[in-house]
Short mmCIF file of N, CA and C in Angstrom, two decimals:
data_model
loop_
_atom_site.label_atom_id
_atom_site.label_comp_id
_atom_site.label_asym_id
_atom_site.label_seq_id
_atom_site.Cartn_x
_atom_site.Cartn_y
_atom_site.Cartn_z
N MET A 222 0.82 -1.20 0.00
CA MET A 222 0.00 0.00 0.00
C MET A 222 0.86 1.26 0.00
N PHE A 223 1.89 1.31 0.81
CA PHE A 223 2.67 2.53 0.96
C PHE A 223 4.02 2.38 0.30
N ASN A 224 4.27 3.16 -0.74
CA ASN A 224 5.55 3.15 -1.43
C ASN A 224 6.28 4.46 -1.13
N VAL A 225 6.25 4.88 0.11
CA VAL A 225 6.84 6.16 0.49
C VAL A 225 8.35 6.10 0.55
N GLN A 226 8.91 4.91 0.76
CA GLN A 226 10.36 4.78 0.83
C GLN A 226 11.00 5.15 -0.50
N ALA A 227 10.36 4.81 -1.60
CA ALA A 227 10.90 5.08 -2.93
C ALA A 227 11.08 6.57 -3.18
N VAL A 228 10.26 7.40 -2.58
CA VAL A 228 10.36 8.85 -2.79
C VAL A 228 10.92 9.57 -1.57
N GLY A 229 11.34 8.83 -0.55
CA GLY A 229 11.95 9.43 0.63
C GLY A 229 10.98 10.15 1.55
N TRP A 230 9.74 9.70 1.61
CA TRP A 230 8.72 10.37 2.42
C TRP A 230 8.32 9.56 3.65
N GLU A 231 9.17 8.65 4.10
CA GLU A 231 8.80 7.80 5.23
C GLU A 231 8.49 8.61 6.49
N ASN A 232 9.34 9.59 6.81
CA ASN A 232 9.09 10.39 8.01
C ASN A 232 7.75 11.09 7.94
N MET A 233 7.49 11.74 6.80
CA MET A 233 6.21 12.45 6.64
C MET A 233 5.04 11.48 6.71
N ALA A 234 5.17 10.35 6.03
CA ALA A 234 4.08 9.37 6.04
C ALA A 234 3.79 8.89 7.45
N PHE A 235 4.86 8.62 8.20
CA PHE A 235 4.67 8.15 9.57
C PHE A 235 3.94 9.20 10.41
N ILE A 236 4.40 10.45 10.32
CA ILE A 236 3.79 11.52 11.12
C ILE A 236 2.33 11.73 10.72
N PHE A 237 2.07 11.84 9.42
CA PHE A 237 0.71 12.12 8.96
C PHE A 237 -0.24 10.94 9.21
N LEU A 238 0.23 9.73 8.96
CA LEU A 238 -0.64 8.58 9.17
C LEU A 238 -0.87 8.31 10.65
N ASN A 239 0.13 8.56 11.48
CA ASN A 239 -0.06 8.43 12.92
C ASN A 239 -1.09 9.45 13.40
N HIS A 240 -1.01 10.67 12.88
CA HIS A 240 -2.00 11.70 13.23
C HIS A 240 -3.39 11.33 12.68
N PHE A 241 -3.41 10.73 11.50
CA PHE A 241 -4.67 10.26 10.93
C PHE A 241 -5.34 9.26 11.89
N LEU A 242 -4.54 8.34 12.43
CA LEU A 242 -5.10 7.37 13.38
C LEU A 242 -5.62 8.07 14.64
N ASP A 243 -4.90 9.11 15.09
CA ASP A 243 -5.39 9.89 16.23
C ASP A 243 -6.72 10.56 15.88
N LEU A 244 -6.82 11.07 14.65
CA LEU A 244 -8.08 11.69 14.21
C LEU A 244 -9.21 10.66 14.16
N CYS A 245 -8.90 9.44 13.71
CA CYS A 245 -9.91 8.38 13.69
C CYS A 245 -10.39 8.07 15.10
N ASP A 246 -9.45 8.01 16.04
CA ASP A 246 -9.83 7.76 17.44
C ASP A 246 -10.70 8.90 17.96
N ALA A 247 -10.33 10.14 17.60
CA ALA A 247 -11.13 11.30 18.00
C ALA A 247 -12.52 11.23 17.40
N PHE A 248 -12.61 10.75 16.15
CA PHE A 248 -13.90 10.56 15.50
C PHE A 248 -14.75 9.57 16.30
N ASP A 249 -14.12 8.45 16.69
CA ASP A 249 -14.83 7.45 17.48
C ASP A 249 -15.34 8.02 18.80
N GLU A 250 -14.53 8.92 19.40
CA GLU A 250 -14.90 9.52 20.68
C GLU A 250 -15.82 10.73 20.52
N GLY A 251 -15.89 11.28 19.29
CA GLY A 251 -16.74 12.43 19.03
C GLY A 251 -16.17 13.77 19.46
N THR A 252 -14.88 13.81 19.78
CA THR A 252 -14.25 15.07 20.19
C THR A 252 -12.78 15.09 19.77
N LEU A 253 -12.29 16.29 19.45
CA LEU A 253 -10.89 16.47 19.08
C LEU A 253 -10.06 17.00 20.24
N ASP A 254 -10.64 17.11 21.41
CA ASP A 254 -9.97 17.74 22.55
C ASP A 254 -8.66 17.07 22.95
N ALA A 255 -8.54 15.78 22.79
CA ALA A 255 -7.34 15.07 23.25
C ALA A 255 -6.24 14.98 22.18
N LEU A 256 -6.46 15.58 21.02
CA LEU A 256 -5.47 15.49 19.94
C LEU A 256 -4.19 16.23 20.29
N ASP A 257 -3.06 15.61 19.96
CA ASP A 257 -1.74 16.22 20.16
C ASP A 257 -1.28 16.80 18.82
N HIS A 258 -1.06 18.10 18.78
CA HIS A 258 -0.64 18.77 17.55
C HIS A 258 0.84 19.14 17.56
N THR A 259 1.60 18.58 18.48
CA THR A 259 3.01 18.95 18.65
C THR A 259 3.80 18.83 17.35
N ASP A 260 3.56 17.80 16.57
CA ASP A 260 4.31 17.59 15.32
C ASP A 260 4.05 18.69 14.30
N PHE A 261 2.99 19.46 14.48
CA PHE A 261 2.59 20.45 13.48
C PHE A 261 2.69 21.90 13.96
N LEU A 262 3.41 22.12 15.06
CA LEU A 262 3.46 23.47 15.64
C LEU A 262 4.04 24.51 14.70
N ASP A 263 5.10 24.20 13.97
CA ASP A 263 5.73 25.18 13.07
C ASP A 263 5.27 25.00 11.63
N THR A 264 4.03 24.62 11.45
CA THR A 264 3.48 24.44 10.10
C THR A 264 2.24 25.32 9.96
N ASP A 265 1.71 25.36 8.75
CA ASP A 265 0.44 26.07 8.56
C ASP A 265 -0.73 25.09 8.46
N ILE A 266 -0.53 23.89 8.97
CA ILE A 266 -1.59 22.89 9.02
C ILE A 266 -2.57 23.30 10.13
N PRO A 267 -3.85 23.46 9.82
CA PRO A 267 -4.81 23.96 10.82
C PRO A 267 -5.09 22.94 11.92
N PHE A 268 -5.27 23.45 13.13
CA PHE A 268 -5.64 22.60 14.27
C PHE A 268 -7.14 22.61 14.49
N GLU A 269 -7.75 23.74 14.23
CA GLU A 269 -9.18 23.91 14.50
C GLU A 269 -10.00 23.40 13.32
N VAL A 270 -10.41 22.16 13.42
CA VAL A 270 -11.25 21.56 12.38
C VAL A 270 -12.41 20.86 13.06
N SER A 271 -13.49 20.71 12.33
CA SER A 271 -14.65 20.03 12.91
C SER A 271 -14.52 18.53 12.71
N VAL A 272 -15.12 17.79 13.61
CA VAL A 272 -15.12 16.33 13.51
C VAL A 272 -16.05 15.95 12.35
N PRO A 273 -15.57 15.14 11.42
CA PRO A 273 -16.43 14.76 10.29
C PRO A 273 -17.58 13.87 10.76
N THR A 274 -18.60 13.81 9.93
CA THR A 274 -19.75 12.98 10.27
C THR A 274 -19.52 11.50 9.95
N LYS A 275 -18.59 11.22 9.04
CA LYS A 275 -18.22 9.83 8.75
C LYS A 275 -16.78 9.80 8.25
N LEU A 276 -16.15 8.65 8.42
CA LEU A 276 -14.78 8.47 7.95
C LEU A 276 -14.77 8.21 6.45
N CYS A 277 -13.70 8.61 5.81
CA CYS A 277 -13.60 8.43 4.35
C CYS A 277 -12.81 7.18 3.98
N VAL A 278 -12.46 6.37 4.96
CA VAL A 278 -11.73 5.13 4.70
C VAL A 278 -12.51 3.96 5.30
N THR A 279 -12.26 2.80 4.76
CA THR A 279 -12.90 1.60 5.30
C THR A 279 -12.16 1.16 6.56
N GLU A 280 -12.79 0.30 7.31
CA GLU A 280 -12.14 -0.25 8.51
C GLU A 280 -10.89 -1.04 8.11
N ALA A 281 -10.94 -1.73 6.98
CA ALA A 281 -9.78 -2.49 6.50
C ALA A 281 -8.61 -1.55 6.17
N GLN A 282 -8.91 -0.43 5.52
CA GLN A 282 -7.86 0.54 5.20
C GLN A 282 -7.28 1.14 6.48
N ARG A 283 -8.14 1.42 7.41
CA ARG A 283 -7.70 1.97 8.70
C ARG A 283 -6.77 0.99 9.41
N GLU A 284 -7.11 -0.28 9.39
CA GLU A 284 -6.27 -1.30 10.02
C GLU A 284 -4.95 -1.47 9.28
N GLU A 285 -4.98 -1.35 7.96
CA GLU A 285 -3.74 -1.42 7.19
C GLU A 285 -2.81 -0.27 7.55
N ILE A 286 -3.38 0.91 7.72
CA ILE A 286 -2.60 2.08 8.14
C ILE A 286 -2.06 1.86 9.55
N ARG A 287 -2.90 1.37 10.44
CA ARG A 287 -2.47 1.11 11.82
C ARG A 287 -1.32 0.10 11.85
N ASP A 288 -1.42 -0.96 11.05
CA ASP A 288 -0.36 -1.97 11.00
C ASP A 288 0.95 -1.36 10.50
N TRP A 289 0.87 -0.52 9.46
CA TRP A 289 2.08 0.10 8.91
C TRP A 289 2.72 1.03 9.94
N VAL A 290 1.92 1.86 10.60
CA VAL A 290 2.44 2.79 11.61
C VAL A 290 3.08 2.00 12.76
N LEU A 291 2.44 0.94 13.18
CA LEU A 291 2.98 0.12 14.26
C LEU A 291 4.30 -0.52 13.84
N MET A 292 4.35 -1.06 12.62
CA MET A 292 5.57 -1.68 12.11
C MET A 292 6.72 -0.67 12.07
N VAL A 293 6.45 0.52 11.56
CA VAL A 293 7.49 1.55 11.45
C VAL A 293 7.93 2.02 12.84
N SER A 294 6.99 2.17 13.76
CA SER A 294 7.37 2.63 15.11
C SER A 294 8.18 1.56 15.85
N MET A 295 7.90 0.30 15.61
CA MET A 295 8.67 -0.79 16.22
C MET A 295 10.08 -0.86 15.63
N ASP A 296 10.19 -0.51 14.36
CA ASP A 296 11.48 -0.52 13.67
C ASP A 296 12.41 0.54 14.27
N ASN A 297 11.84 1.63 14.75
CA ASN A 297 12.54 2.69 15.48
C ASN A 297 13.73 3.29 14.71
N ARG A 298 13.60 3.46 13.41
CA ARG A 298 14.70 4.03 12.63
C ARG A 298 14.37 5.40 12.04
N LEU A 299 13.15 5.86 12.23
CA LEU A 299 12.76 7.16 11.69
C LEU A 299 12.72 8.22 12.77
N GLU A 300 13.14 9.42 12.39
CA GLU A 300 12.95 10.57 13.27
C GLU A 300 11.53 11.07 13.07
N GLN A 301 10.90 11.44 14.13
CA GLN A 301 9.53 11.95 14.01
C GLN A 301 9.57 13.46 13.86
N VAL A 302 10.17 13.91 12.74
CA VAL A 302 10.25 15.33 12.42
C VAL A 302 9.91 15.52 10.95
N LEU A 303 9.24 16.60 10.66
CA LEU A 303 8.92 16.93 9.28
C LEU A 303 10.12 17.61 8.63
N PRO A 304 10.36 17.36 7.34
CA PRO A 304 11.52 17.97 6.66
C PRO A 304 11.37 19.49 6.58
N ARG A 305 12.50 20.19 6.71
CA ARG A 305 12.52 21.65 6.69
C ARG A 305 13.25 22.14 5.45
N ASP A 306 12.91 23.38 5.06
CA ASP A 306 13.55 24.00 3.90
C ASP A 306 14.44 25.15 4.34
N GLU A 307 14.88 25.96 3.37
CA GLU A 307 15.79 27.06 3.69
C GLU A 307 15.16 28.14 4.58
N ARG A 308 13.84 28.13 4.72
CA ARG A 308 13.17 29.08 5.62
C ARG A 308 13.14 28.56 7.05
N ASN A 309 13.67 27.36 7.26
CA ASN A 309 13.59 26.65 8.54
C ASN A 309 12.13 26.39 8.92
N SER A 310 11.32 26.11 7.91
CA SER A 310 9.91 25.79 8.06
C SER A 310 9.66 24.42 7.43
N TYR A 311 8.56 23.79 7.82
CA TYR A 311 8.17 22.54 7.15
C TYR A 311 8.12 22.82 5.66
N GLU A 312 8.73 21.94 4.87
CA GLU A 312 8.93 22.21 3.45
C GLU A 312 7.65 22.43 2.65
N ALA A 313 6.51 21.98 3.13
CA ALA A 313 5.26 22.17 2.39
C ALA A 313 4.42 23.33 2.93
N SER A 314 4.89 24.00 3.98
CA SER A 314 4.15 25.13 4.53
C SER A 314 4.23 26.33 3.60
N LEU A 315 3.10 26.91 3.31
CA LEU A 315 3.08 28.13 2.49
C LEU A 315 3.48 29.34 3.31
N VAL A 316 3.27 29.28 4.62
CA VAL A 316 3.61 30.38 5.51
C VAL A 316 4.87 30.02 6.28
N ALA A 317 5.91 30.87 6.18
CA ALA A 317 7.16 30.64 6.90
C ALA A 317 6.92 30.79 8.40
N ALA A 318 7.38 29.81 9.17
CA ALA A 318 7.13 29.80 10.61
C ALA A 318 7.75 30.99 11.32
N ASN A 319 8.94 31.39 10.92
CA ASN A 319 9.66 32.46 11.64
C ASN A 319 9.25 33.86 11.22
N THR A 320 8.85 34.03 9.96
CA THR A 320 8.58 35.38 9.45
C THR A 320 7.11 35.65 9.17
N GLY A 321 6.33 34.60 8.96
CA GLY A 321 4.93 34.76 8.60
C GLY A 321 4.72 35.10 7.13
N LEU A 322 5.81 35.16 6.36
CA LEU A 322 5.68 35.45 4.93
C LEU A 322 5.00 34.29 4.22
N ARG A 323 4.05 34.63 3.36
CA ARG A 323 3.28 33.62 2.61
C ARG A 323 3.84 33.50 1.20
N SER A 324 4.08 32.26 0.77
CA SER A 324 4.54 31.98 -0.59
C SER A 324 3.37 31.49 -1.43
N LEU A 325 3.48 31.66 -2.74
CA LEU A 325 2.48 31.10 -3.64
C LEU A 325 2.61 29.58 -3.64
N PRO A 326 1.50 28.86 -3.78
CA PRO A 326 1.59 27.40 -3.90
C PRO A 326 1.90 27.01 -5.34
N CYS A 327 2.73 25.99 -5.52
CA CYS A 327 3.00 25.45 -6.85
C CYS A 327 1.72 24.79 -7.36
N VAL A 328 1.34 25.09 -8.61
CA VAL A 328 0.10 24.54 -9.16
C VAL A 328 0.18 23.03 -9.35
N LEU A 329 1.38 22.46 -9.35
CA LEU A 329 1.53 21.01 -9.48
C LEU A 329 1.60 20.29 -8.14
N THR A 330 2.40 20.83 -7.23
CA THR A 330 2.70 20.11 -5.99
C THR A 330 2.00 20.66 -4.76
N GLY A 331 1.61 21.93 -4.79
CA GLY A 331 1.07 22.57 -3.61
C GLY A 331 2.16 23.08 -2.68
N TYR A 332 3.40 22.72 -2.95
CA TYR A 332 4.53 23.19 -2.15
C TYR A 332 4.77 24.67 -2.44
N PRO A 333 5.41 25.40 -1.52
CA PRO A 333 5.66 26.82 -1.76
C PRO A 333 6.62 27.05 -2.92
N VAL A 334 6.35 28.08 -3.70
CA VAL A 334 7.26 28.49 -4.77
C VAL A 334 8.20 29.51 -4.14
N LEU A 335 9.44 29.09 -3.92
CA LEU A 335 10.39 29.93 -3.20
C LEU A 335 11.35 30.65 -4.14
N ARG A 336 11.78 29.99 -5.19
CA ARG A 336 12.70 30.58 -6.16
C ARG A 336 12.55 29.81 -7.46
N ASP A 337 13.23 30.24 -8.51
CA ASP A 337 13.16 29.55 -9.81
C ASP A 337 11.73 29.14 -10.15
N LYS A 338 10.92 30.15 -10.42
CA LYS A 338 9.51 29.85 -10.64
C LYS A 338 9.11 30.04 -12.10
N ILE A 339 8.04 29.38 -12.45
CA ILE A 339 7.36 29.54 -13.72
C ILE A 339 6.07 30.28 -13.40
N GLU A 340 5.82 31.40 -14.08
CA GLU A 340 4.61 32.17 -13.82
C GLU A 340 3.60 31.97 -14.95
N PHE A 341 2.35 31.93 -14.58
CA PHE A 341 1.25 31.79 -15.53
C PHE A 341 0.57 33.15 -15.68
N SER A 342 -0.28 33.26 -16.69
CA SER A 342 -0.93 34.55 -16.94
C SER A 342 -1.95 34.91 -15.86
N SER A 343 -2.56 33.93 -15.22
CA SER A 343 -3.48 34.22 -14.11
C SER A 343 -2.67 34.66 -12.89
N VAL A 344 -3.10 35.75 -12.29
CA VAL A 344 -2.40 36.28 -11.12
C VAL A 344 -2.44 35.25 -9.98
N GLY A 345 -1.30 35.07 -9.34
CA GLY A 345 -1.23 34.16 -8.20
C GLY A 345 -1.02 32.71 -8.58
N LYS A 346 -0.77 32.43 -9.84
CA LYS A 346 -0.54 31.05 -10.28
C LYS A 346 0.92 30.91 -10.71
N ALA A 347 1.63 29.96 -10.09
CA ALA A 347 3.05 29.75 -10.38
C ALA A 347 3.38 28.28 -10.13
N ALA A 348 4.54 27.87 -10.61
CA ALA A 348 5.02 26.51 -10.38
C ALA A 348 6.51 26.57 -10.08
N ASN A 349 6.98 25.63 -9.29
CA ASN A 349 8.41 25.48 -9.11
C ASN A 349 8.99 24.97 -10.42
N LYS A 350 10.02 25.64 -10.91
CA LYS A 350 10.56 25.37 -12.24
C LYS A 350 10.99 23.91 -12.41
N THR A 351 11.67 23.36 -11.43
CA THR A 351 12.13 21.97 -11.53
C THR A 351 10.94 21.02 -11.63
N ASP A 352 9.93 21.21 -10.78
CA ASP A 352 8.75 20.35 -10.82
C ASP A 352 8.02 20.48 -12.15
N TRP A 353 7.90 21.71 -12.65
CA TRP A 353 7.22 21.95 -13.92
C TRP A 353 7.96 21.26 -15.06
N ASN A 354 9.29 21.45 -15.13
CA ASN A 354 10.07 20.83 -16.20
C ASN A 354 10.01 19.31 -16.13
N ASN A 355 10.11 18.75 -14.93
CA ASN A 355 10.01 17.30 -14.78
C ASN A 355 8.65 16.80 -15.24
N PHE A 356 7.61 17.55 -14.91
CA PHE A 356 6.26 17.17 -15.32
C PHE A 356 6.12 17.20 -16.84
N LEU A 357 6.65 18.25 -17.48
CA LEU A 357 6.58 18.34 -18.94
C LEU A 357 7.33 17.20 -19.61
N VAL A 358 8.51 16.88 -19.11
CA VAL A 358 9.30 15.77 -19.67
C VAL A 358 8.53 14.46 -19.51
N THR A 359 7.98 14.24 -18.34
CA THR A 359 7.22 13.02 -18.09
C THR A 359 6.00 12.94 -19.00
N THR A 360 5.29 14.04 -19.14
CA THR A 360 4.10 14.07 -19.99
C THR A 360 4.46 13.77 -21.43
N LYS A 361 5.55 14.37 -21.90
CA LYS A 361 5.95 14.20 -23.30
C LYS A 361 6.48 12.80 -23.58
N THR A 362 7.25 12.24 -22.66
CA THR A 362 7.88 10.95 -22.93
C THR A 362 7.00 9.75 -22.65
N THR A 363 6.04 9.87 -21.74
CA THR A 363 5.20 8.72 -21.41
C THR A 363 3.89 8.70 -22.17
N HIS A 364 3.49 9.85 -22.70
CA HIS A 364 2.19 9.97 -23.39
C HIS A 364 1.04 9.54 -22.48
N SER A 365 1.22 9.76 -21.18
CA SER A 365 0.23 9.37 -20.18
C SER A 365 -1.03 10.23 -20.33
N SER A 366 -2.17 9.58 -20.43
CA SER A 366 -3.43 10.33 -20.54
C SER A 366 -3.72 11.08 -19.24
N GLU A 367 -3.30 10.51 -18.08
CA GLU A 367 -3.49 11.20 -16.81
C GLU A 367 -2.69 12.51 -16.78
N CYS A 368 -1.44 12.46 -17.24
CA CYS A 368 -0.62 13.68 -17.28
C CYS A 368 -1.18 14.68 -18.27
N GLN A 369 -1.68 14.21 -19.41
CA GLN A 369 -2.30 15.10 -20.39
C GLN A 369 -3.51 15.80 -19.79
N ASP A 370 -4.30 15.06 -19.01
CA ASP A 370 -5.46 15.65 -18.34
C ASP A 370 -5.04 16.73 -17.34
N VAL A 371 -3.98 16.46 -16.59
CA VAL A 371 -3.48 17.44 -15.63
C VAL A 371 -3.00 18.69 -16.36
N LEU A 372 -2.28 18.51 -17.46
CA LEU A 372 -1.78 19.64 -18.24
C LEU A 372 -2.94 20.48 -18.78
N LYS A 373 -3.98 19.81 -19.27
CA LYS A 373 -5.16 20.52 -19.78
C LYS A 373 -5.85 21.30 -18.67
N PHE A 374 -6.00 20.67 -17.51
CA PHE A 374 -6.63 21.35 -16.38
C PHE A 374 -5.83 22.58 -15.96
N ILE A 375 -4.50 22.42 -15.84
CA ILE A 375 -3.65 23.55 -15.43
C ILE A 375 -3.75 24.68 -16.45
N SER A 376 -3.79 24.34 -17.73
CA SER A 376 -3.91 25.36 -18.77
C SER A 376 -5.21 26.16 -18.60
N GLN A 377 -6.31 25.47 -18.34
CA GLN A 377 -7.59 26.15 -18.14
C GLN A 377 -7.61 26.95 -16.85
N TRP A 378 -7.09 26.39 -15.79
CA TRP A 378 -7.11 27.00 -14.47
C TRP A 378 -6.19 28.23 -14.39
N CYS A 379 -5.07 28.16 -15.10
CA CYS A 379 -4.05 29.21 -14.99
C CYS A 379 -4.06 30.17 -16.17
N GLY A 380 -5.08 30.13 -17.01
CA GLY A 380 -5.16 31.07 -18.13
C GLY A 380 -4.18 30.77 -19.24
N GLY A 381 -3.88 29.52 -19.47
CA GLY A 381 -2.93 29.11 -20.50
C GLY A 381 -1.63 28.63 -19.87
N LEU A 382 -0.79 28.07 -20.73
CA LEU A 382 0.51 27.57 -20.27
C LEU A 382 1.56 28.63 -20.50
N PRO A 383 2.66 28.61 -19.74
CA PRO A 383 3.73 29.58 -19.97
C PRO A 383 4.29 29.42 -21.38
N ALA A 384 4.66 30.53 -22.00
CA ALA A 384 5.15 30.51 -23.39
C ALA A 384 6.37 29.62 -23.56
N SER A 385 7.35 29.74 -22.67
CA SER A 385 8.57 28.96 -22.82
C SER A 385 8.45 27.59 -22.21
N GLY A 386 7.50 27.42 -21.31
CA GLY A 386 7.39 26.15 -20.61
C GLY A 386 8.47 25.98 -19.57
N GLY A 387 9.40 26.95 -19.52
CA GLY A 387 10.45 26.88 -18.52
C GLY A 387 11.59 25.98 -18.88
N MET A 388 11.61 25.41 -20.09
CA MET A 388 12.64 24.45 -20.42
C MET A 388 13.72 25.05 -21.31
N GLY A 389 13.72 26.36 -21.49
CA GLY A 389 14.69 26.99 -22.37
C GLY A 389 16.13 26.76 -21.97
N GLU A 390 16.41 26.68 -20.66
CA GLU A 390 17.78 26.53 -20.20
C GLU A 390 18.28 25.10 -20.32
N MET A 391 17.42 24.15 -20.60
CA MET A 391 17.86 22.76 -20.69
C MET A 391 18.48 22.54 -22.06
N SER A 392 19.80 22.45 -22.08
CA SER A 392 20.50 22.41 -23.36
C SER A 392 20.82 21.02 -23.85
N SER A 393 20.84 20.03 -22.96
CA SER A 393 21.20 18.70 -23.44
C SER A 393 20.28 17.66 -22.85
N LYS A 394 20.19 16.53 -23.56
CA LYS A 394 19.33 15.45 -23.09
C LYS A 394 19.83 14.89 -21.77
N ALA A 395 21.13 14.99 -21.52
CA ALA A 395 21.69 14.47 -20.28
C ALA A 395 21.14 15.19 -19.05
N GLN A 396 20.70 16.43 -19.23
CA GLN A 396 20.16 17.19 -18.10
C GLN A 396 18.71 16.83 -17.82
N MET A 397 18.06 16.20 -18.76
CA MET A 397 16.64 15.92 -18.60
C MET A 397 16.47 14.68 -17.73
N PRO A 398 15.58 14.73 -16.75
CA PRO A 398 15.34 13.57 -15.90
C PRO A 398 14.62 12.48 -16.67
N THR A 399 14.79 11.26 -16.21
CA THR A 399 14.04 10.16 -16.82
C THR A 399 12.60 10.27 -16.35
N PRO A 400 11.66 9.74 -17.11
CA PRO A 400 10.26 9.81 -16.70
C PRO A 400 10.03 9.19 -15.32
N GLU A 401 10.77 8.12 -15.01
CA GLU A 401 10.57 7.44 -13.74
C GLU A 401 11.00 8.31 -12.57
N SER A 402 12.05 9.13 -12.76
CA SER A 402 12.53 9.96 -11.65
C SER A 402 11.83 11.30 -11.59
N ALA A 403 11.18 11.70 -12.67
CA ALA A 403 10.59 13.04 -12.73
C ALA A 403 9.42 13.17 -11.78
N LEU A 404 8.33 12.55 -12.08
CA LEU A 404 7.15 12.57 -11.21
C LEU A 404 6.57 11.16 -11.20
N PRO A 405 6.86 10.40 -10.14
CA PRO A 405 6.42 9.01 -10.13
C PRO A 405 4.93 8.84 -10.32
N GLY A 406 4.13 9.82 -9.98
CA GLY A 406 2.69 9.69 -10.09
C GLY A 406 2.16 9.77 -11.50
N CYS A 407 2.99 10.16 -12.47
CA CYS A 407 2.51 10.31 -13.84
C CYS A 407 3.23 9.38 -14.80
N THR A 408 3.87 8.35 -14.33
CA THR A 408 4.57 7.45 -15.23
C THR A 408 3.76 6.19 -15.46
N ALA A 409 3.78 5.75 -16.67
CA ALA A 409 3.16 4.48 -17.06
C ALA A 409 1.73 4.34 -16.59
N GLY A 410 0.99 5.44 -16.61
CA GLY A 410 -0.42 5.37 -16.27
C GLY A 410 -0.72 5.24 -14.79
N ILE A 411 0.29 5.43 -13.93
CA ILE A 411 0.06 5.34 -12.50
C ILE A 411 -0.50 6.67 -12.01
N LYS A 412 -1.54 6.62 -11.23
CA LYS A 412 -2.12 7.84 -10.69
C LYS A 412 -1.31 8.30 -9.48
N VAL A 413 -1.29 9.61 -9.24
CA VAL A 413 -0.54 10.17 -8.12
C VAL A 413 -0.96 9.51 -6.81
N SER A 414 -2.25 9.25 -6.65
CA SER A 414 -2.73 8.65 -5.40
C SER A 414 -2.16 7.26 -5.19
N GLU A 415 -1.76 6.58 -6.27
CA GLU A 415 -1.20 5.25 -6.14
C GLU A 415 0.28 5.27 -5.77
N ALA A 416 0.93 6.43 -5.89
CA ALA A 416 2.34 6.53 -5.55
C ALA A 416 2.55 6.38 -4.05
N ILE A 417 1.51 6.64 -3.28
CA ILE A 417 1.63 6.45 -1.84
C ILE A 417 0.87 5.21 -1.49
#
């Protein structure tokens, strides 16, 4: 079920799935009062959320998650910390923990666009250049219908695609990532949700 090791997301998966299990327990109890948010203190992940009326996973999926979290915690080889970026903030936080500065979200990843960006004609729409270029290479080389659909959606959502596509500086094929390393969620017809 979880292929997080292949992309180096084991720490994040452990933290988020462990918190998911805490949320499930809170759902069973009908209150979020006992939830521990310590892992998310320096993030922009909201604490104040309402208890859902029903869970979006089956009991079997919940048990599979519980088994994985238990296995990883028994293995005791992961640090229970979220990865940080040059802002000394959780790498996916749009708001820097120390300064409160808000970054634009990448239209592909949702991660903050900090530097080397691709801008779209719609105001407030941008992408991290490396992610955008990897996505274009993957889309072109795999002919994936899922990636084509994503590209079409982004074009409509962002008022068209950037004129250069951001690949002007790529001068040789050696610099281009392989489709498998570019964006695992768009290779060989695999959906992003299946990458985890």
